[in-house]
Amino acid sequence: MFGFHYRLERKTIPFVLAIIGAASIGGFVEIAPLFTIHQTVESAPNMRVYTPLELAGRNIYIREGCYACHSQMIRTLRDDVERYGHYSLAVESKYDHPMLWGSKRTGPDLARIGGKYSDAWHVIHLNNPRDVVPESVMPAYTWLKRTELRTADLRLHLKALREVGVPYTDDMIANAPADAYGQANPGTPLADGVIKRYGETTDVNAFDGSPGNVTEMDALVAYLQILGRLTDVASNGPAAGAAEP
Amino acid sequence: MAQLTRTERQIALALFVGLAVAGLLMVAGGRADPLGLHGALILGVAVFGSFGIISKYYEPLPGADRLREYYDDPSKFGVVAAMVWVAFGLFMGDWVAWLLVNPDLTFDAAWSSFGRIRPVHTTSVIFGFGGNALIATSFYVMQRTSRARLPDQLSPWFVLLGYNLFCILAVTGYMLGITQSREYAEPEWYADIWLVVVWIVYFVTYLRTLARRKEPHIYVSNWYYLAFILVVAMLHIVNNLAVPVSLGHAKSYSLFSGVQDAMTEWWYGHNAVAFFLTSGFLGMMYYFMPKRAGRPIFSYRLSIISFWGITFFYIWVGSHHLHYTALPQWVQTLGMTFSVLLLVPSWASAGNALLTLNGAWHKVRDDATLRFMMIAAVFYGLTTFEGSFMAIRPVNSLSHYTDWTIGHVHAGALGWVAMITFGSIYASVPWLWKRDAMYSARLVEVHFWLALAGTIVYVFAMWNSGIVQGLMWRTYNESGTLTYSFVDSLIAMHPYYIARAVGGLLFLIGALVGCYNMYMTIRAAPQRKRLASTSDMPAAVPAIAPAE
């Protein structure tokens, strides 16, 4: 063995190939089957995609680096489940490009934060967390409420997501900016379009408390309120989580 | 610059003009997007660089006598860049640490919130400091262990300057809100593509130098540097596969989603630890430690075993970041198993390093530079043991998501990576700049103790906070419900967060002392006679060869 190595280390290219070979096996064995074994991701036929407003909110969550302190992955441990809700299923982040499972809980897990607090609570909390949680060490995101959301390019965002496999329809893509506005402005004709395209249960609210505009606060709160609620496959009991062939 | 030939100056100018065009296109395409700002930054760098070339274009050309010496100017630049990045990165890190003590230290700005500057810290120290140190020392070590000069004068500069451009794009991007939110792979698609180009040139430079070597064997340091270059390229490319929103947008969407994305991300994330923060720095250690100690490597066979063990086992272990998650159990189990196996080659490396010091322990006592390297090997052994331990599923159920992980990472990053780098830099600065010794051995000593104290304070604070946190989250009262709310655990962290920030501050002060010492060495110390440097010709027999 050492004799062989004694000869190998005299030749650059074979040595390079040996490194590539040794370092490729593990990744290949662990990653490739995740795409081919169908039990890896449960089926959830009723799962919906993010609305344009929620997607924009998700992009703000990404932009601000929220993943550094908040996980979105409830583990299969008793205390995790009792604290945050049903353990996370793979299917629940099926449309997450990228996933935001996180690795650190300086703040609590957010996988099922949707619907747990009111919109108004989120707005106050994001504006200055210490107004509602005095001990919080979260930064104050004061600019979200006064920053208009950029909606003009949302069509391109949905299109890019369709290219990586999220089933947005042509209708959804064409109406993306209008839907973003509509979801934050209940009672307007544009709001009806959101319901039509994304379903009855979609939250249509003036999330930031002020209708008539769409701010980054609207988007981020809309996103936080949908977390854990894209599909009810987890809350329907463990049986619903079983993989279907 | 003085060593660049006419052709190389022309190519350099052409490259800067090309870069300027790319910057202009980004400005034009990304007018309504943060991409435009990065375009302007690139344009600025390119214009500045072009003027730099033009102003020195007609300077005397280098003679053929340059080929009789190693080409160390790029290494000098890399060492200085590493020290600049470490000062900046540690400062940002300590700021981030104080943010958890007092969250209002953001001064109400968007760019300074925790989520944006935390990756500024990680990227500055890992890629800015670590990367520059690795590239600089790899050029240095590769030439000496091969007894061959770098193949040309331009490509090492392309690698170093291009790499630093990538780092600058990365950290400025986070502050502007340009991030993929993929841990340790935050830069967006255009920066990622640029890094691939830089990396290919790096690899080709390495191969071309090895091809010119006058030593029949490739020395062990080069195995590690090669593994570092190759595997980081593989990880970087696969993990960053993404579709940009448009060519005028900085934003992209990753090709993979959900569970596959999580596995890919941690396959990348943990092997960034393996092949960036371990492999490359082991390469550094295998050259500078025996050289400084004046002892050959303890065992050639151990270095073979540990090299292939690390290269083969590490790649499997990423899934230990995903215990108890929606990742299938079989992948978690594989990750755990290989993490435990990994202890064997890791300790083989650490043991090989420490046993190399046999016969030189009096030097460890007297020489802070060598002591930096010795402590690094000790921390390497400790951290790899801790890592294997934390990868065991039930242990991970306590440690995961807590500050224990942060403590573990910093035991590795401060105790191992930074210490071996400081040791290697202290050893190489006098060699590179042809000085007799560092400006002040006493200041090296000061730096050593500040660094060690800072690391210990930091790591102990995070071990305590992490374990307290983990235990509080899982404590049940007699009625069978959870005893502590999340906020209770947060309040309990406060004293540890202060201690951690103080530990970080000590480490930062130590690094600043080091910067000052190096500055004084480079600027003020008397130049040794040029005569001495001729003995540095590629024909010289390297003092260190694999012990056989």
Short mmCIF file of N, CA, C and O in Angstrom, two decimals, chain B residues 217-309:
data_model
loop_
_atom_site.label_atom_id
_atom_site.label_comp_id
_atom_site.label_asym_id
_atom_site.label_seq_id
_atom_site.Cartn_x
_atom_site.Cartn_y
_atom_site.Cartn_z
N HIS B 217 9.12 13.65 -5.89
CA HIS B 217 7.89 13.43 -5.14
C HIS B 217 7.13 14.72 -4.92
O HIS B 217 7.73 15.78 -4.80
N ILE B 218 5.80 14.59 -4.86
CA ILE B 218 4.98 15.75 -4.50
C ILE B 218 4.88 15.73 -2.98
O ILE B 218 4.42 14.74 -2.38
N TYR B 219 5.31 16.81 -2.35
CA TYR B 219 5.35 16.83 -0.89
C TYR B 219 3.94 16.88 -0.29
O TYR B 219 3.00 17.40 -0.90
N VAL B 220 3.79 16.33 0.91
CA VAL B 220 2.48 16.15 1.54
C VAL B 220 1.68 17.45 1.62
O VAL B 220 0.46 17.47 1.45
N SER B 221 2.33 18.58 1.86
CA SER B 221 1.60 19.85 1.90
C SER B 221 0.82 20.07 0.61
O SER B 221 -0.31 20.54 0.62
N ASN B 222 1.46 19.70 -0.49
CA ASN B 222 0.81 19.92 -1.78
C ASN B 222 -0.39 18.99 -1.99
O ASN B 222 -1.32 19.34 -2.70
N TRP B 223 -0.37 17.83 -1.37
CA TRP B 223 -1.54 16.95 -1.46
C TRP B 223 -2.74 17.69 -0.88
O TRP B 223 -3.83 17.71 -1.44
N TYR B 224 -2.48 18.25 0.31
CA TYR B 224 -3.58 18.94 0.99
C TYR B 224 -4.03 20.17 0.24
O TYR B 224 -5.23 20.43 0.08
N TYR B 225 -3.08 20.95 -0.27
CA TYR B 225 -3.47 22.13 -1.04
C TYR B 225 -4.24 21.71 -2.29
O TYR B 225 -5.22 22.35 -2.69
N LEU B 226 -3.81 20.61 -2.92
CA LEU B 226 -4.52 20.14 -4.11
C LEU B 226 -5.94 19.71 -3.76
O LEU B 226 -6.90 20.03 -4.47
N ALA B 227 -6.08 18.97 -2.65
CA ALA B 227 -7.42 18.54 -2.24
C ALA B 227 -8.29 19.76 -1.97
O ALA B 227 -9.47 19.81 -2.34
N PHE B 228 -7.70 20.74 -1.30
CA PHE B 228 -8.41 21.98 -1.02
C PHE B 228 -8.91 22.62 -2.32
O PHE B 228 -10.10 22.93 -2.47
N ILE B 229 -8.03 22.76 -3.29
CA ILE B 229 -8.42 23.44 -4.53
C ILE B 229 -9.49 22.64 -5.27
O ILE B 229 -10.53 23.17 -5.67
N LEU B 230 -9.26 21.34 -5.41
CA LEU B 230 -10.17 20.52 -6.22
C LEU B 230 -11.54 20.38 -5.60
O LEU B 230 -12.57 20.58 -6.24
N VAL B 231 -11.57 20.03 -4.31
CA VAL B 231 -12.86 19.70 -3.72
C VAL B 231 -13.68 20.97 -3.48
O VAL B 231 -14.90 20.97 -3.64
N VAL B 232 -12.99 22.07 -3.12
CA VAL B 232 -13.74 23.32 -2.96
C VAL B 232 -14.40 23.70 -4.28
O VAL B 232 -15.55 24.15 -4.31
N ALA B 233 -13.71 23.47 -5.39
CA ALA B 233 -14.31 23.77 -6.69
C ALA B 233 -15.56 22.93 -6.91
O ALA B 233 -16.62 23.44 -7.29
N MET B 234 -15.46 21.65 -6.61
CA MET B 234 -16.59 20.74 -6.80
C MET B 234 -17.78 21.17 -5.93
O MET B 234 -18.92 21.28 -6.41
N LEU B 235 -17.51 21.46 -4.67
CA LEU B 235 -18.57 21.84 -3.74
C LEU B 235 -19.21 23.16 -4.17
O LEU B 235 -20.43 23.30 -4.20
N HIS B 236 -18.36 24.10 -4.52
CA HIS B 236 -18.84 25.43 -4.86
C HIS B 236 -19.76 25.39 -6.07
O HIS B 236 -20.84 25.99 -6.07
N ILE B 237 -19.35 24.63 -7.08
CA ILE B 237 -20.14 24.61 -8.31
C ILE B 237 -21.48 23.93 -8.07
O ILE B 237 -22.53 24.48 -8.41
N VAL B 238 -21.49 22.78 -7.44
CA VAL B 238 -22.75 22.05 -7.28
C VAL B 238 -23.70 22.80 -6.34
O VAL B 238 -24.89 22.96 -6.60
N ASN B 239 -23.15 23.32 -5.24
CA ASN B 239 -24.02 23.96 -4.26
C ASN B 239 -24.61 25.26 -4.77
O ASN B 239 -25.66 25.69 -4.30
N ASN B 240 -23.95 25.91 -5.71
CA ASN B 240 -24.43 27.22 -6.14
C ASN B 240 -25.19 27.17 -7.46
O ASN B 240 -25.44 28.22 -8.05
N LEU B 241 -25.58 25.97 -7.92
CA LEU B 241 -26.39 25.89 -9.13
C LEU B 241 -27.68 26.66 -8.89
O LEU B 241 -28.42 26.40 -7.94
N ALA B 242 -27.94 27.64 -9.75
CA ALA B 242 -29.10 28.51 -9.53
C ALA B 242 -29.51 29.16 -10.83
O ALA B 242 -28.73 29.23 -11.78
N VAL B 243 -30.76 29.64 -10.86
CA VAL B 243 -31.26 30.35 -12.04
C VAL B 243 -31.47 31.81 -11.64
O VAL B 243 -32.28 32.11 -10.77
N PRO B 244 -30.71 32.75 -12.25
CA PRO B 244 -30.92 34.15 -11.91
C PRO B 244 -32.30 34.63 -12.39
O PRO B 244 -32.82 34.12 -13.38
N VAL B 245 -32.85 35.61 -11.67
CA VAL B 245 -34.15 36.16 -12.06
C VAL B 245 -34.08 36.72 -13.47
O VAL B 245 -34.95 36.50 -14.31
N SER B 246 -33.01 37.48 -13.74
CA SER B 246 -32.69 37.90 -15.10
C SER B 246 -31.23 38.31 -15.07
O SER B 246 -30.64 38.38 -13.99
N LEU B 247 -30.67 38.64 -16.23
CA LEU B 247 -29.27 39.05 -16.23
C LEU B 247 -29.11 40.44 -15.61
O LEU B 247 -28.00 40.88 -15.35
N GLY B 248 -30.22 41.12 -15.37
CA GLY B 248 -30.15 42.42 -14.73
C GLY B 248 -30.50 42.37 -13.26
O GLY B 248 -30.75 43.39 -12.63
N HIS B 249 -30.59 41.17 -12.70
CA HIS B 249 -30.92 41.01 -11.29
C HIS B 249 -29.78 40.33 -10.55
O HIS B 249 -29.19 39.37 -11.06
N ALA B 250 -29.52 40.79 -9.33
CA ALA B 250 -28.55 40.10 -8.49
C ALA B 250 -29.15 38.80 -7.93
O ALA B 250 -28.43 37.85 -7.65
N LYS B 251 -30.47 38.79 -7.79
CA LYS B 251 -31.16 37.67 -7.14
C LYS B 251 -31.23 36.43 -8.03
O LYS B 251 -31.41 36.53 -9.24
N SER B 252 -31.07 35.25 -7.41
CA SER B 252 -31.26 34.01 -8.15
C SER B 252 -32.05 33.04 -7.28
O SER B 252 -32.18 33.25 -6.07
N TYR B 253 -32.58 32.01 -7.92
CA TYR B 253 -33.26 30.94 -7.18
C TYR B 253 -32.48 29.65 -7.34
O TYR B 253 -32.11 29.28 -8.46
N SER B 254 -32.24 28.97 -6.22
CA SER B 254 -31.42 27.76 -6.28
C SER B 254 -32.11 26.68 -7.08
O SER B 254 -33.34 26.59 -7.10
N LEU B 255 -31.31 25.87 -7.74
CA LEU B 255 -31.87 24.82 -8.59
C LEU B 255 -32.61 23.79 -7.75
O LEU B 255 -33.67 23.31 -8.12
N PHE B 256 -32.05 23.44 -6.58
CA PHE B 256 -32.68 22.44 -5.73
C PHE B 256 -33.57 23.13 -4.70
O PHE B 256 -33.39 24.30 -4.38
N SER B 257 -34.50 22.35 -4.14
CA SER B 257 -35.36 22.91 -3.10
C SER B 257 -35.47 21.93 -1.95
O SER B 257 -35.06 20.77 -2.05
N GLY B 258 -36.01 22.41 -0.85
CA GLY B 258 -36.38 21.55 0.27
C GLY B 258 -35.28 20.62 0.73
O GLY B 258 -34.15 21.02 0.95
N VAL B 259 -35.64 19.32 0.83
CA VAL B 259 -34.74 18.36 1.46
C VAL B 259 -33.47 18.14 0.63
O VAL B 259 -32.36 18.03 1.18
N GLN B 260 -33.61 18.11 -0.71
CA GLN B 260 -32.41 17.92 -1.53
C GLN B 260 -31.48 19.13 -1.39
O GLN B 260 -30.26 19.00 -1.35
N ASP B 261 -32.09 20.30 -1.31
CA ASP B 261 -31.30 21.51 -1.16
C ASP B 261 -30.60 21.52 0.19
O ASP B 261 -29.43 21.91 0.29
N ALA B 262 -31.31 21.07 1.21
CA ALA B 262 -30.71 21.05 2.56
C ALA B 262 -29.49 20.12 2.57
O ALA B 262 -28.44 20.46 3.12
N MET B 263 -29.64 18.96 1.94
CA MET B 263 -28.53 18.01 1.94
C MET B 263 -27.35 18.57 1.14
O MET B 263 -26.19 18.46 1.56
N THR B 264 -27.65 19.18 -0.01
CA THR B 264 -26.58 19.75 -0.82
C THR B 264 -25.87 20.86 -0.05
O THR B 264 -24.64 20.96 -0.05
N GLU B 265 -26.67 21.70 0.60
CA GLU B 265 -26.10 22.82 1.35
C GLU B 265 -25.17 22.34 2.45
O GLU B 265 -24.08 22.89 2.64
N TRP B 266 -25.56 21.27 3.16
CA TRP B 266 -24.69 20.84 4.26
C TRP B 266 -23.57 19.91 3.80
O TRP B 266 -22.54 19.80 4.46
N TRP B 267 -23.79 19.29 2.66
CA TRP B 267 -22.66 18.59 2.00
C TRP B 267 -21.60 19.64 1.68
O TRP B 267 -20.41 19.45 1.95
N TYR B 268 -22.04 20.78 1.15
CA TYR B 268 -21.13 21.89 0.92
C TYR B 268 -20.60 22.45 2.24
O TYR B 268 -19.40 22.58 2.45
N GLY B 269 -21.54 22.79 3.13
CA GLY B 269 -21.19 23.52 4.35
C GLY B 269 -20.17 22.78 5.17
O GLY B 269 -19.17 23.34 5.61
N HIS B 270 -20.39 21.49 5.38
CA HIS B 270 -19.43 20.80 6.23
C HIS B 270 -18.12 20.54 5.51
O HIS B 270 -17.07 20.47 6.14
N ASN B 271 -18.17 20.40 4.20
CA ASN B 271 -16.91 20.17 3.50
C ASN B 271 -16.16 21.44 3.20
O ASN B 271 -14.98 21.41 2.84
N ALA B 272 -16.85 22.58 3.36
CA ALA B 272 -16.10 23.84 3.39
C ALA B 272 -15.22 23.82 4.64
O ALA B 272 -14.06 24.23 4.62
N VAL B 273 -15.78 23.28 5.73
CA VAL B 273 -14.97 23.09 6.94
C VAL B 273 -13.83 22.11 6.65
O VAL B 273 -12.69 22.31 7.05
N ALA B 274 -14.15 21.04 5.92
CA ALA B 274 -13.16 19.99 5.70
C ALA B 274 -12.07 20.42 4.75
O ALA B 274 -10.88 20.27 5.05
N PHE B 275 -12.45 20.92 3.59
CA PHE B 275 -11.45 21.13 2.55
C PHE B 275 -10.96 22.57 2.50
O PHE B 275 -9.91 22.84 1.93
N PHE B 276 -11.70 23.49 3.08
CA PHE B 276 -11.19 24.85 3.17
C PHE B 276 -10.46 25.03 4.51
O PHE B 276 -9.30 25.36 4.56
N LEU B 277 -11.18 24.75 5.60
CA LEU B 277 -10.65 25.08 6.92
C LEU B 277 -9.78 23.98 7.52
O LEU B 277 -9.16 24.18 8.55
N THR B 278 -9.77 22.79 6.93
CA THR B 278 -8.93 21.73 7.47
C THR B 278 -7.82 21.37 6.49
O THR B 278 -6.64 21.53 6.78
N SER B 279 -8.22 20.90 5.31
CA SER B 279 -7.25 20.39 4.36
C SER B 279 -6.17 21.43 4.04
O SER B 279 -4.98 21.16 4.17
N GLY B 280 -6.61 22.61 3.64
CA GLY B 280 -5.65 23.65 3.27
C GLY B 280 -4.73 23.99 4.41
O GLY B 280 -3.51 24.14 4.24
N PHE B 281 -5.29 24.09 5.62
CA PHE B 281 -4.47 24.50 6.76
C PHE B 281 -3.56 23.37 7.24
O PHE B 281 -2.51 23.63 7.80
N LEU B 282 -3.97 22.13 6.99
CA LEU B 282 -3.05 21.03 7.27
C LEU B 282 -1.85 21.11 6.33
O LEU B 282 -0.71 20.85 6.73
N GLY B 283 -2.12 21.51 5.08
CA GLY B 283 -1.03 21.73 4.14
C GLY B 283 -0.04 22.74 4.70
O GLY B 283 1.18 22.54 4.65
N MET B 284 -0.59 23.81 5.23
CA MET B 284 0.23 24.86 5.85
C MET B 284 1.04 24.27 7.00
O MET B 284 2.25 24.50 7.12
N MET B 285 0.35 23.51 7.84
CA MET B 285 1.01 22.96 9.02
C MET B 285 2.14 22.01 8.64
O MET B 285 3.21 22.07 9.23
N TYR B 286 1.90 21.17 7.64
CA TYR B 286 2.90 20.17 7.27
C TYR B 286 4.16 20.82 6.71
O TYR B 286 5.21 20.19 6.62
N TYR B 287 4.09 22.07 6.30
CA TYR B 287 5.31 22.72 5.86
C TYR B 287 5.92 23.56 6.98
O TYR B 287 7.09 23.40 7.32
N PHE B 288 5.11 24.45 7.55
CA PHE B 288 5.69 25.45 8.45
C PHE B 288 6.08 24.88 9.81
O PHE B 288 7.04 25.33 10.41
N MET B 289 5.32 23.89 10.29
CA MET B 289 5.66 23.38 11.62
C MET B 289 7.00 22.64 11.63
O MET B 289 7.88 22.98 12.43
N PRO B 290 7.21 21.66 10.76
CA PRO B 290 8.53 21.01 10.77
C PRO B 290 9.66 21.98 10.45
O PRO B 290 10.75 21.89 11.02
N LYS B 291 9.38 22.91 9.58
CA LYS B 291 10.40 23.88 9.18
C LYS B 291 10.81 24.73 10.39
O LYS B 291 11.99 24.93 10.65
N ARG B 292 9.80 25.21 11.12
CA ARG B 292 10.10 26.09 12.25
C ARG B 292 10.74 25.30 13.39
O ARG B 292 11.61 25.79 14.10
N ALA B 293 10.28 24.05 13.56
CA ALA B 293 10.80 23.24 14.65
C ALA B 293 12.17 22.66 14.31
O ALA B 293 12.91 22.22 15.19
N GLY B 294 12.48 22.64 13.01
CA GLY B 294 13.74 22.03 12.59
C GLY B 294 13.75 20.53 12.76
O GLY B 294 14.78 19.92 13.00
N ARG B 295 12.54 19.93 12.66
CA ARG B 295 12.41 18.47 12.79
C ARG B 295 11.66 17.95 11.57
O ARG B 295 10.75 18.61 11.08
N PRO B 296 12.00 16.77 11.09
CA PRO B 296 11.19 16.20 10.02
C PRO B 296 9.83 15.74 10.54
O PRO B 296 9.67 15.51 11.73
N ILE B 297 8.88 15.60 9.60
CA ILE B 297 7.56 15.06 9.97
C ILE B 297 7.75 13.72 10.68
O ILE B 297 8.56 12.91 10.25
N PHE B 298 7.01 13.50 11.74
CA PHE B 298 7.18 12.29 12.54
C PHE B 298 7.01 11.04 11.70
O PHE B 298 7.85 10.14 11.71
N SER B 299 5.90 10.95 10.96
CA SER B 299 5.66 9.71 10.22
C SER B 299 5.07 10.00 8.85
O SER B 299 4.00 10.61 8.72
N TYR B 300 5.78 9.52 7.85
CA TYR B 300 5.32 9.63 6.46
C TYR B 300 4.05 8.79 6.27
O TYR B 300 3.10 9.21 5.64
N ARG B 301 4.03 7.61 6.88
CA ARG B 301 2.88 6.72 6.69
C ARG B 301 1.63 7.29 7.34
O ARG B 301 0.53 7.21 6.79
N LEU B 302 1.80 7.87 8.51
CA LEU B 302 0.64 8.47 9.17
C LEU B 302 0.07 9.60 8.30
O LEU B 302 -1.14 9.78 8.23
N SER B 303 0.97 10.34 7.66
CA SER B 303 0.44 11.44 6.85
C SER B 303 -0.31 10.90 5.64
O SER B 303 -1.29 11.50 5.20
N ILE B 304 0.10 9.76 5.11
CA ILE B 304 -0.66 9.15 4.00
C ILE B 304 -2.04 8.70 4.49
O ILE B 304 -3.07 9.00 3.89
N ILE B 305 -2.03 7.99 5.61
CA ILE B 305 -3.30 7.47 6.14
C ILE B 305 -4.25 8.62 6.44
O ILE B 305 -5.43 8.62 6.07
N SER B 306 -3.73 9.65 7.12
CA SER B 306 -4.63 10.72 7.50
C SER B 306 -5.10 11.51 6.28
O SER B 306 -6.24 11.92 6.21
N PHE B 307 -4.23 11.67 5.30
CA PHE B 307 -4.67 12.43 4.13
C PHE B 307 -5.83 11.74 3.42
O PHE B 307 -6.86 12.35 3.15
N TRP B 308 -5.68 10.46 3.14
CA TRP B 308 -6.75 9.78 2.40
C TRP B 308 -7.96 9.55 3.27
O TRP B 308 -9.10 9.57 2.79
N GLY B 309 -7.75 9.36 4.57
CA GLY B 309 -8.89 9.24 5.48
C GLY B 309 -9.73 10.51 5.48
O GLY B 309 -10.96 10.46 5.36
#
